[in-house]
Each structure stands twice: as structure tokens, then as C-alpha cells.
Coordinates of C-alpha atoms and ligand atoms in Angstrom, one line a residue:
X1 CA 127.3 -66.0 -109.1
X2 CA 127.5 -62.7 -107.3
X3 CA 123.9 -62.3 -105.7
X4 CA 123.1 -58.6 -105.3
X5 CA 120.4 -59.5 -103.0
X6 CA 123.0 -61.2 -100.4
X7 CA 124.3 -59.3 -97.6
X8 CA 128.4 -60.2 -97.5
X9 CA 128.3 -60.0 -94.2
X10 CA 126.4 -63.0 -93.7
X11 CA 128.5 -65.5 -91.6
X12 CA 128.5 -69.0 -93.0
X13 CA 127.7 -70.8 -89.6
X14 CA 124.4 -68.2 -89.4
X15 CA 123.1 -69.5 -92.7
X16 CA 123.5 -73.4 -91.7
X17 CA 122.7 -72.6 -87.8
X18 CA 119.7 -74.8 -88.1
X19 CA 121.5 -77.2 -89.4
X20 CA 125.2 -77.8 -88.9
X21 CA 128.3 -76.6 -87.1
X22 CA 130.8 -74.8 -89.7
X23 CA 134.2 -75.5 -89.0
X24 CA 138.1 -75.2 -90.1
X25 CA 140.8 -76.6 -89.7
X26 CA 143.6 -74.5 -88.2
X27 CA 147.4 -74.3 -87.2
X28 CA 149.1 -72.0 -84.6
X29 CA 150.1 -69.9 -87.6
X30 CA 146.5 -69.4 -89.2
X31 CA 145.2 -68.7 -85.4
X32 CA 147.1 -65.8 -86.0
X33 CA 146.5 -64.8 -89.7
X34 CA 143.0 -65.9 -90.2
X35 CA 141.6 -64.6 -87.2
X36 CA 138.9 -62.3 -88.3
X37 CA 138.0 -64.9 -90.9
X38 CA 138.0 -67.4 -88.4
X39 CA 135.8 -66.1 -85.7
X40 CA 133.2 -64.5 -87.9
X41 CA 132.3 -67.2 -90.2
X42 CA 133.0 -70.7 -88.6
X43 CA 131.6 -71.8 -85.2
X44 CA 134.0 -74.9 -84.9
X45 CA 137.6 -75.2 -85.7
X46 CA 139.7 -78.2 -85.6
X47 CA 143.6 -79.1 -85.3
X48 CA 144.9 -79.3 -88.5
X49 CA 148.7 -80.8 -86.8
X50 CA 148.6 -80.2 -83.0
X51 CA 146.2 -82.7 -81.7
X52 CA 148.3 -85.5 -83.3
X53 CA 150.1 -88.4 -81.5
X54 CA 153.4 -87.0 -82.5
X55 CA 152.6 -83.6 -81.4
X56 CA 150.9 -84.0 -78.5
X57 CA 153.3 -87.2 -77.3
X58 CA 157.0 -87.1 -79.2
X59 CA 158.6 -89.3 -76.3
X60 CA 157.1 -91.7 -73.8
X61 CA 157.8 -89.7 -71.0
X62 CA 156.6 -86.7 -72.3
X63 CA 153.8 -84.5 -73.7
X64 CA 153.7 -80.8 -75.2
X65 CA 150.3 -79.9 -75.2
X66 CA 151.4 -76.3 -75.5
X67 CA 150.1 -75.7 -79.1
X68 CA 146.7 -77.5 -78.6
X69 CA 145.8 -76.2 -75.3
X70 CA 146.3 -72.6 -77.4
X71 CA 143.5 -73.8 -79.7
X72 CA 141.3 -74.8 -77.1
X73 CA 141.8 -70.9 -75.7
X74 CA 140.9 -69.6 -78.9
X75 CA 137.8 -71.8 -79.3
X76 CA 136.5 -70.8 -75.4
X77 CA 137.4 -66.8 -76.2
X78 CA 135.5 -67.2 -79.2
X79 CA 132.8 -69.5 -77.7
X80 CA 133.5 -71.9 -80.7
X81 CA 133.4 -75.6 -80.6
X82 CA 136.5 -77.7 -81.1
X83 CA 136.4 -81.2 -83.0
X84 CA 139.5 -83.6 -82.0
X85 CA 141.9 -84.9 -84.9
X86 CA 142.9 -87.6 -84.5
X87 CA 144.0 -90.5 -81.7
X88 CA 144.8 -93.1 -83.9
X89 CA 146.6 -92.7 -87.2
X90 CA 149.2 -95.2 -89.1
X91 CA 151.0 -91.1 -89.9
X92 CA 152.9 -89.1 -87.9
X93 CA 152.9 -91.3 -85.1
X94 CA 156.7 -91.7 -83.5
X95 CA 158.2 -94.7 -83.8
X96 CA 158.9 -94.9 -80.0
X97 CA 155.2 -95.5 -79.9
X98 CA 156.1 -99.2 -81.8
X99 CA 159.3 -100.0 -80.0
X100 CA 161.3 -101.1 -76.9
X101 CA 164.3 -100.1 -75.5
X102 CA 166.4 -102.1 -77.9
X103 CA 164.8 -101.1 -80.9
X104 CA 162.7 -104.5 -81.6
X105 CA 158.8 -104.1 -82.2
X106 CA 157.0 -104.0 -78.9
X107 CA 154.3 -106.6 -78.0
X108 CA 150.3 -106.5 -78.5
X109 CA 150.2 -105.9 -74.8
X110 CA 152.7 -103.4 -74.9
X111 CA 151.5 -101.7 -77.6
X112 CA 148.1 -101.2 -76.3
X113 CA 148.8 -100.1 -73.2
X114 CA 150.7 -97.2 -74.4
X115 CA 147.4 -96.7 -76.7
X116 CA 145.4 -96.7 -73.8
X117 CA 147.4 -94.4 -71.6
X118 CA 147.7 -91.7 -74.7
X119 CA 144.0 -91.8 -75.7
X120 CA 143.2 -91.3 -71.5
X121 CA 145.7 -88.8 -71.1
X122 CA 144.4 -86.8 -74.1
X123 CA 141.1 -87.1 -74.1
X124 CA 140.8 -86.8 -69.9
X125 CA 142.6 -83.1 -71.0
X126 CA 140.2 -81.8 -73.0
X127 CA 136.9 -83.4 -71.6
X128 CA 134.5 -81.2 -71.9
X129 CA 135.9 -79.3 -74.5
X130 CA 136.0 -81.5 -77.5
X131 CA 132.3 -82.6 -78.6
X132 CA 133.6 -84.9 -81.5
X133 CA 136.8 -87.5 -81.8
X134 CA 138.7 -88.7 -84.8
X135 CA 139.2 -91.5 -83.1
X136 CA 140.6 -93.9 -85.9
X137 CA 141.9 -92.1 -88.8
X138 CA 142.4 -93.9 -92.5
X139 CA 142.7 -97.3 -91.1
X140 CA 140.9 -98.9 -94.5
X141 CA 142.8 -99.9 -97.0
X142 CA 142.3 -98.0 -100.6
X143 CA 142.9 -100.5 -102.9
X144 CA 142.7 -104.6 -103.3
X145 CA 140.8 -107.5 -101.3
X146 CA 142.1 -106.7 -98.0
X147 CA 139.9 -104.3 -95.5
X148 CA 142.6 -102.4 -93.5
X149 CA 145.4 -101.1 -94.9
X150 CA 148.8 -102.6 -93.7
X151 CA 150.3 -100.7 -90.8
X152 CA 152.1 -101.0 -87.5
X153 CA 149.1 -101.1 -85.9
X154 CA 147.5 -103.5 -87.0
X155 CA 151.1 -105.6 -87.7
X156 CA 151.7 -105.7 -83.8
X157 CA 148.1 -105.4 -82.3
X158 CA 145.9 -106.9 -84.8
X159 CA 142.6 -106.0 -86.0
X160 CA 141.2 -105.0 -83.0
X161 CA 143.1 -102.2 -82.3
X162 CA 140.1 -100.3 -83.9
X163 CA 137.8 -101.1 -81.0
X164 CA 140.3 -100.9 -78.5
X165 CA 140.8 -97.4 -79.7
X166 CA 137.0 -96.7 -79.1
X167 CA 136.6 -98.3 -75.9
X168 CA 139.5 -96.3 -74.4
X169 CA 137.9 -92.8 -75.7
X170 CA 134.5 -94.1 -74.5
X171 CA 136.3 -94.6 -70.9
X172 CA 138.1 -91.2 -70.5
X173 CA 135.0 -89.0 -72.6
X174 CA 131.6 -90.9 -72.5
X175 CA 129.7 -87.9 -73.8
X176 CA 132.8 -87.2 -76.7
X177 CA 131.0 -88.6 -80.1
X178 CA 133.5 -91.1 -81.3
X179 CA 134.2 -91.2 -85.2
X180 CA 135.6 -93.3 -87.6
X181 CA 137.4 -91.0 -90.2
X182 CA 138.4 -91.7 -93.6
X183 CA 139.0 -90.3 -97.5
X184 CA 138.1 -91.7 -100.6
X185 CA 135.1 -92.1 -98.9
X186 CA 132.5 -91.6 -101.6
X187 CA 134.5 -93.6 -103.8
X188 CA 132.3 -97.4 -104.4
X189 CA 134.8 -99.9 -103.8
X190 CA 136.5 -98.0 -100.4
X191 CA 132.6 -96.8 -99.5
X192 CA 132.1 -100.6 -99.1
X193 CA 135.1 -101.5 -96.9
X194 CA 134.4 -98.7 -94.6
X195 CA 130.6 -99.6 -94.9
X196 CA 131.4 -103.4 -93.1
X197 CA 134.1 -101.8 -91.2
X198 CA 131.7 -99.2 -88.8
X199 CA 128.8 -102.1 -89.5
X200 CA 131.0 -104.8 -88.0
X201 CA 132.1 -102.5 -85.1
X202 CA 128.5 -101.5 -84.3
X203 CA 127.5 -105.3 -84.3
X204 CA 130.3 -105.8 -81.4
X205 CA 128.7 -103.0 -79.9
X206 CA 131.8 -100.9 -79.7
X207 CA 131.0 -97.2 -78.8
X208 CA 131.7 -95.5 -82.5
X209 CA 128.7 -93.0 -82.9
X210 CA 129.9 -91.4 -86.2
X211 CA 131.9 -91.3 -89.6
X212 CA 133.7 -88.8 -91.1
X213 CA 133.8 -88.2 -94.6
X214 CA 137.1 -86.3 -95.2
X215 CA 135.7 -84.6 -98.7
X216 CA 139.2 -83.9 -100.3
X217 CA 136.9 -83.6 -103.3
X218 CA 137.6 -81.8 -106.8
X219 CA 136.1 -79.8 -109.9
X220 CA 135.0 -83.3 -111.2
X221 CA 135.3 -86.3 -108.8
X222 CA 133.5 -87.5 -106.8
X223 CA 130.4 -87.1 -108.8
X224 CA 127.1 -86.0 -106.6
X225 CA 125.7 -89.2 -107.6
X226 CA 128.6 -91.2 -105.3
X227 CA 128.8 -88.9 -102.8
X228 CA 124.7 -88.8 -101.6
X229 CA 125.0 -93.1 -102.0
X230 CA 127.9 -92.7 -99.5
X231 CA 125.9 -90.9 -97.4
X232 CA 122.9 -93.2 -97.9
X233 CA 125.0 -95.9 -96.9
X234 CA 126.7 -94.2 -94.6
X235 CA 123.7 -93.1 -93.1
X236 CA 121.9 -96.4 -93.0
X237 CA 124.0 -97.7 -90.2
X238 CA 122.1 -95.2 -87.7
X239 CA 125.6 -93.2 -87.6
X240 CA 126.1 -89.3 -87.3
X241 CA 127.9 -88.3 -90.0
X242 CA 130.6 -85.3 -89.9
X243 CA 132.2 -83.4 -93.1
X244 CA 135.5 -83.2 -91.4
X245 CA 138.0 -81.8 -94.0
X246 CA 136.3 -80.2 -97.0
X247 CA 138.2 -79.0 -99.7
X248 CA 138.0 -78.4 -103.6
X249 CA 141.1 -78.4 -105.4
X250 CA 141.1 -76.5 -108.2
X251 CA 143.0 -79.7 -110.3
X252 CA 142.2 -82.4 -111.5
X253 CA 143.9 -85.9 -110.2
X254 CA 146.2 -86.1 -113.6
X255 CA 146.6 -82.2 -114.2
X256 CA 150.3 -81.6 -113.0
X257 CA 150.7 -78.2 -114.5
X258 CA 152.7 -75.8 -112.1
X259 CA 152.5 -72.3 -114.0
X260 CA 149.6 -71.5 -113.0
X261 CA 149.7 -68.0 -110.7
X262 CA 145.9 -67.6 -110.2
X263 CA 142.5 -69.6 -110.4
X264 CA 141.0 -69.5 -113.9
X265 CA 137.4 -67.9 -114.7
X266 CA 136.4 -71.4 -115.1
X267 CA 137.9 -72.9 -112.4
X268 CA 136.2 -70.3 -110.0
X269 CA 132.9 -70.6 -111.6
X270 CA 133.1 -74.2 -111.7
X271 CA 134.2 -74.6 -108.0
X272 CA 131.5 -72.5 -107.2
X273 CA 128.7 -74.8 -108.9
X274 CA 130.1 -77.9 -106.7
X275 CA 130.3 -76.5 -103.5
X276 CA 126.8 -75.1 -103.7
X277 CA 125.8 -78.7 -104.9
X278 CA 127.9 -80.4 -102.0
X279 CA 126.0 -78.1 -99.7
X280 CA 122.7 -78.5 -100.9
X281 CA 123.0 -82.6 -100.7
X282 CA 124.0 -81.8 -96.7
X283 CA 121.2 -79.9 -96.3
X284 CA 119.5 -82.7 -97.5
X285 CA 120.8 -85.6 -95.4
X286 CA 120.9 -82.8 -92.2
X287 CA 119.2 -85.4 -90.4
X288 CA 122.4 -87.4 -90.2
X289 CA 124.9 -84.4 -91.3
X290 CA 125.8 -82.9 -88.2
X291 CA 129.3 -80.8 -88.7
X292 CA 130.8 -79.3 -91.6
X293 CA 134.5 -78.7 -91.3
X294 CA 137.2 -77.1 -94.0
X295 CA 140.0 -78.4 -94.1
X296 CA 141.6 -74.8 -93.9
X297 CA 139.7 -71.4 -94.0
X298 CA 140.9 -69.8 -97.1
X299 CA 143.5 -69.6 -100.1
X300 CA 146.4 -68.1 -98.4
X301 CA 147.1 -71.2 -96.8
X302 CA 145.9 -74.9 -97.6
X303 CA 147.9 -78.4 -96.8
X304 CA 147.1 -78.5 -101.0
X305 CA 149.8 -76.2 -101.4
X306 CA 152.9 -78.5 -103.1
X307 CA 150.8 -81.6 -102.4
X308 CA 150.6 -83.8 -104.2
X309 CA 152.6 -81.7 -107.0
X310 CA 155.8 -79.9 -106.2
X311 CA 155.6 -76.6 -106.7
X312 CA 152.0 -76.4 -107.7
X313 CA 149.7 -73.4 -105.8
X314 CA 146.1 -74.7 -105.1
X315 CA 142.4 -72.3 -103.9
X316 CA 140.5 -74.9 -102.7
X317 CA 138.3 -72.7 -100.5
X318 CA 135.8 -70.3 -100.6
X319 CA 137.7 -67.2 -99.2
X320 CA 140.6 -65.9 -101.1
X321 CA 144.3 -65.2 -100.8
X322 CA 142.5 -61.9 -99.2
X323 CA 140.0 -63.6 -97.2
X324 CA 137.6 -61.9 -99.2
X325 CA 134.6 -63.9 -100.7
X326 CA 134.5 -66.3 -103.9
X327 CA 132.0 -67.0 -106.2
X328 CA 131.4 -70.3 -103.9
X329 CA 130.7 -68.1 -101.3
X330 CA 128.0 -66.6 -102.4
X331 CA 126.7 -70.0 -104.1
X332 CA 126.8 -71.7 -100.7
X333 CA 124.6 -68.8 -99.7
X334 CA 122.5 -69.7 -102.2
X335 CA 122.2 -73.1 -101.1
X336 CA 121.4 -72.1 -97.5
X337 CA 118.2 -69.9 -98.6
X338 CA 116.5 -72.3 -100.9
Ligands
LIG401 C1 144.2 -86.1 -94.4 N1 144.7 -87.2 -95.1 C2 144.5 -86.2 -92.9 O1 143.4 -86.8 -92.2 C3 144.8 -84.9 -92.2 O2 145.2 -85.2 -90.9 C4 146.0 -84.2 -92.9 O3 146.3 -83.0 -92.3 C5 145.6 -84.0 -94.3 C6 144.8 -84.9 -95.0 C7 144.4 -87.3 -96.5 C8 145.4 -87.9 -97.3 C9 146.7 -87.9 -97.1 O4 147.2 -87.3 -96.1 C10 147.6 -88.6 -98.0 C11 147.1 -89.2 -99.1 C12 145.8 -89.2 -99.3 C13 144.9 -88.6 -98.4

């Protein structure tokens, strides 16, 4: 609801400052777009692309840090914090990363030791400048008995390659917090895998200091009542925890309809209702909850657009196409006063 007592002005990181940092994620392109936006309501921002193995490190041989060093100018100009996404990821990682000269899979030893020299190189870089790590990204599986999802990682290195990946960022960054990042995280079954996942890490005293809750949530799921026992669980592992890529899609998981040129009334007023709920519950837990990142800054461009369904628009933020304020705008407000 519009609040005729709220001051649009109001920058989003103010209203949380004694709480959390308020970040986005952002591309070279939105750098450009959403710049106003960007610098007056987020104190964080976060590589949506460019902090990725295959953008920072498409060949052995070579890096192009060109796009993520850019970032990293923005943030300092802007005196805004940057959060690192990600080291370690079964996606868009090059397969050179997996190989030998002939083509064959490379060796555990092999294979780690080009893990090792990417996470020093990368991390060494930006030292200083990067106060959190997605060090592992998605590496629990989503479905079945097994606890890590199948992948080359874990094919050639085994299941260790999760501490290994700690231990190096620990190396190059000791003062970096190191997170585990994952989605579906709120979701009982997945909550429980990553639950023993960080727990058996912590009991091998491996330097992981956070997880990250993606929060690709919707209008419906998850419900508040999974999300605050994630975070209770979560939380009970003496973790930080980090919101690291907030969104709310406008669509449900089986709505596939594509005519749709606008957000409904509905839609808007329901969207609203969640994020000031989501916000409220961090408020809550801000003992743990640390950093609050979007995975975007507002409707005129989200990674929601086409995905999952072709063709298909999606407002999963709370600026529109215009940058201008939503209805969950001022509800998050609303949130931060009381
Ligand atoms: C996230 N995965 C990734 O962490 C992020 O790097 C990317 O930009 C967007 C979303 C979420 C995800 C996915 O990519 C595919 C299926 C389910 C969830």
C-alpha cells in the first residue's frame, strides 16, 4: 500500500542500515542503465555473470578480468560493497577446466590444482575488495537419497572438492567470509541435505563462515513458515547467513501463460504482501542475517525474463520497468519502521 506518510526518497539500504547490507546483482549493461537506481538505493552489488569461472578464466592460459575489475570501479566510486559470485559452480565452467590435452578427463590431482590456482588468482585480485565469497555454488543435489548433485566435480575429484574449495579461498582471503550458496533452500527435504552438508564441513573444521539462501521465491512458495525453519536451521549451525539473490516472480511454478504484457493488480498487491513479510522475518533473524542481495535491481531487466518459459516477461522486483517504486517498495518500508 502507498503510505502517504513515507518519504520516496528513502533509500532501501538507509532503512535496513542497522541491520543489513542491500545489494543487487548487476551486469556491465545494468551498470550503465540502472545507475541512478543503483547507487541510491543498494550499498552492495554483486556480479550477476562476470565473476564466473568462464568469464573470468575461458582458457588455461588466460584470464579477462576486464568486465569484473569494472564492477569493482563502480562499487569503490560509489563506496559500495561488492559480494563475490561464485568460485565453484557445476555451470558455466569451460570444459578445459575438466580436460587434458587430448581431450580425456584430467586427474583428481590435476583437477585440483587448476582449482587451486583459479580460486588464488581470483581471490588474491580482489582481496580487500570482496567482503563475502560464493565459494561453492548449488553443489546439493535437489531431488533423491543422494547429497550432492552429480557433476564433473565431484565425478573427477570427489567429495571433497567442497572443502578444498574453502581451504584455497581461506589461503588467498583470510578475512573474505566464505559461503556455501544454494536454491530451494527453504524447501524441507533440500533444507536437510544442505543442513548436514555446512554441519559436516564445520565438524572438519573447514573455513565456511556462511550460507546463502538464494530466495528465487514466488507469490505462493516457499510459504513463511519454511522459509524462518530454514533459517532456524540454518542459523543453528552458528553460520552468517546472506540473502544472496532475491527475487519474486510474478508466476506461479505451473503458470506458463505468455500473453501477459503487464503485472496484474493482484499480482502487484500480492507481491507486495510477501516481500514486506520476507523482510520482516530478516529483520527478525538480523542476528544471523547479515546481507540482502536482489538478484537484479528492477523490472527492465531480470535473468527471469524467458526463463524458465520462452517468451514469458517477468517483474520480480520492487522498482519498475521505470525504476520507479512498487507497491513492495513501499511495503518493505513498512517493514523497516515497525
Ligand atoms: C542461480 N541459479 C545462480 O546462482 C546464478 O548464478 C544465476 O545467475 C541465476 C540463478 C538458480 C537456478 C538455475 O540457474 C537453474 C535452475 C534452478 C535454479
Amino acid at each position: 500500500m502507498v503510505n502517504s506518510h513515507t518519504d520516496a526518497s528513502t533509500k532501501l539500504h538507509e532503512a535496513f542500515s542497522q541491520q543489513f547490507l542491500i545489494g543487487a546483482a548487476v551486469n556491465p549493461k545494468t551498470l550503465i542503465t540502472q545507475r541512478d537506481l543503483l547507487t541510491e538505493h543498494f550499498n552492495s552489488i554483486t556480479a550477476e555473470n562476470e565473476m564466473k569461472f568462464e568469464s573470468l578464466h575461458p582458457a588455461e592460459d588466460r584470464y579477462t578480468f576486464e568486465n569484473a575489475d569494472r564492477l569493482i570501479a563502480f562499487a569503490k566510486a560509489y563506496g559500495m560493497a561488492v559480494r563475490g559470485h561464485t568460485l565453484v559452480w557445476h555451470n558455466q565452467t569451460p570444459n578445459w577446466m575438466f580436460e587434458d590435452h587430448t581431450g580425456g578427463a584430467v586427474n583428481r590431482e590435476t583437477l585440483l590444482a587448476r582449482m587451486k590456482s583459479h580460486i588464488e588468482t581470483v581471490v588474491a585480485r580482489y582481496k580487500g575488495c570482496i567482503y563475502a565469497w560464493d565459494v561453492v555454488n548449488e553443489a546439493v543435489s535437489d531431488s533423491g537419497g543422494e547429497l550432492l548433485r552429480s557433476s564433473k566435480w565431484l565425478d573427477i575429484a570427489g567429495e571433497d572438492f567442497i572443502a578444498k574449495a574453502f581451504e584455497y579461498a581461506h589461503a588467498a582471503d583470510p578475512e573474505a567470509m566464505l559461503f556455501y550458496n544454494d536454491y530451494n533452500e527453504s524447501i524441507p527435504e533440500k533444507r536437510e541435505k544442505i543442513y548436514a552438508l555446512v554441519k559436516s564441513l564445520k565438524e572438519k573444521d573447514v573455513p565456511i563462515h556462511g550460507i546463502g539462501l538464494q530466495a528465487h521465491w514466488n507469490l505462493e512458495h516457499p510459504s513463511i513458515d519454511d522459509i524462518r525453519q530454514a533459517i532456524e536451521r540454518y542459523a543453528s549451525l552458528g553460520v552468517k547467513l546472506h540473502i544472496t539473490e532475491l527475487d519474486v516472480s510474478v508466476f506461479q511454478h505451473d503458470d506458463r501463460r505468455t500473453d501477459l504484457l503487464a503485472p496484474t493488480k493482484e499480482m502487484l498487491v500480492r507481491q507486495a504482501e510477501r516481500y514486506k513479510q520476507f523482510f520482516q522475518l530478516f529483520k527478525e533473524y538480523s542476528e544471523c542475517i547479515t546481507s540482502v542481495t536482489f538478484w537484479g535491481a528492477a523490472d527492465d531487466y531480470t535473468w527471469l525474463d524467458n526463463f524458465p518459459v520462452k517468451g514469458r516477461k517477468n517483474w520480480p522486483f520492487v522498482f519498475n520497468m521505470a525504476h520507479k517504486p512498487k507497491p513492495s517498495y513501499w511495503d518493505i518500508l513498512d517493514a523497516a519502521r515497525y
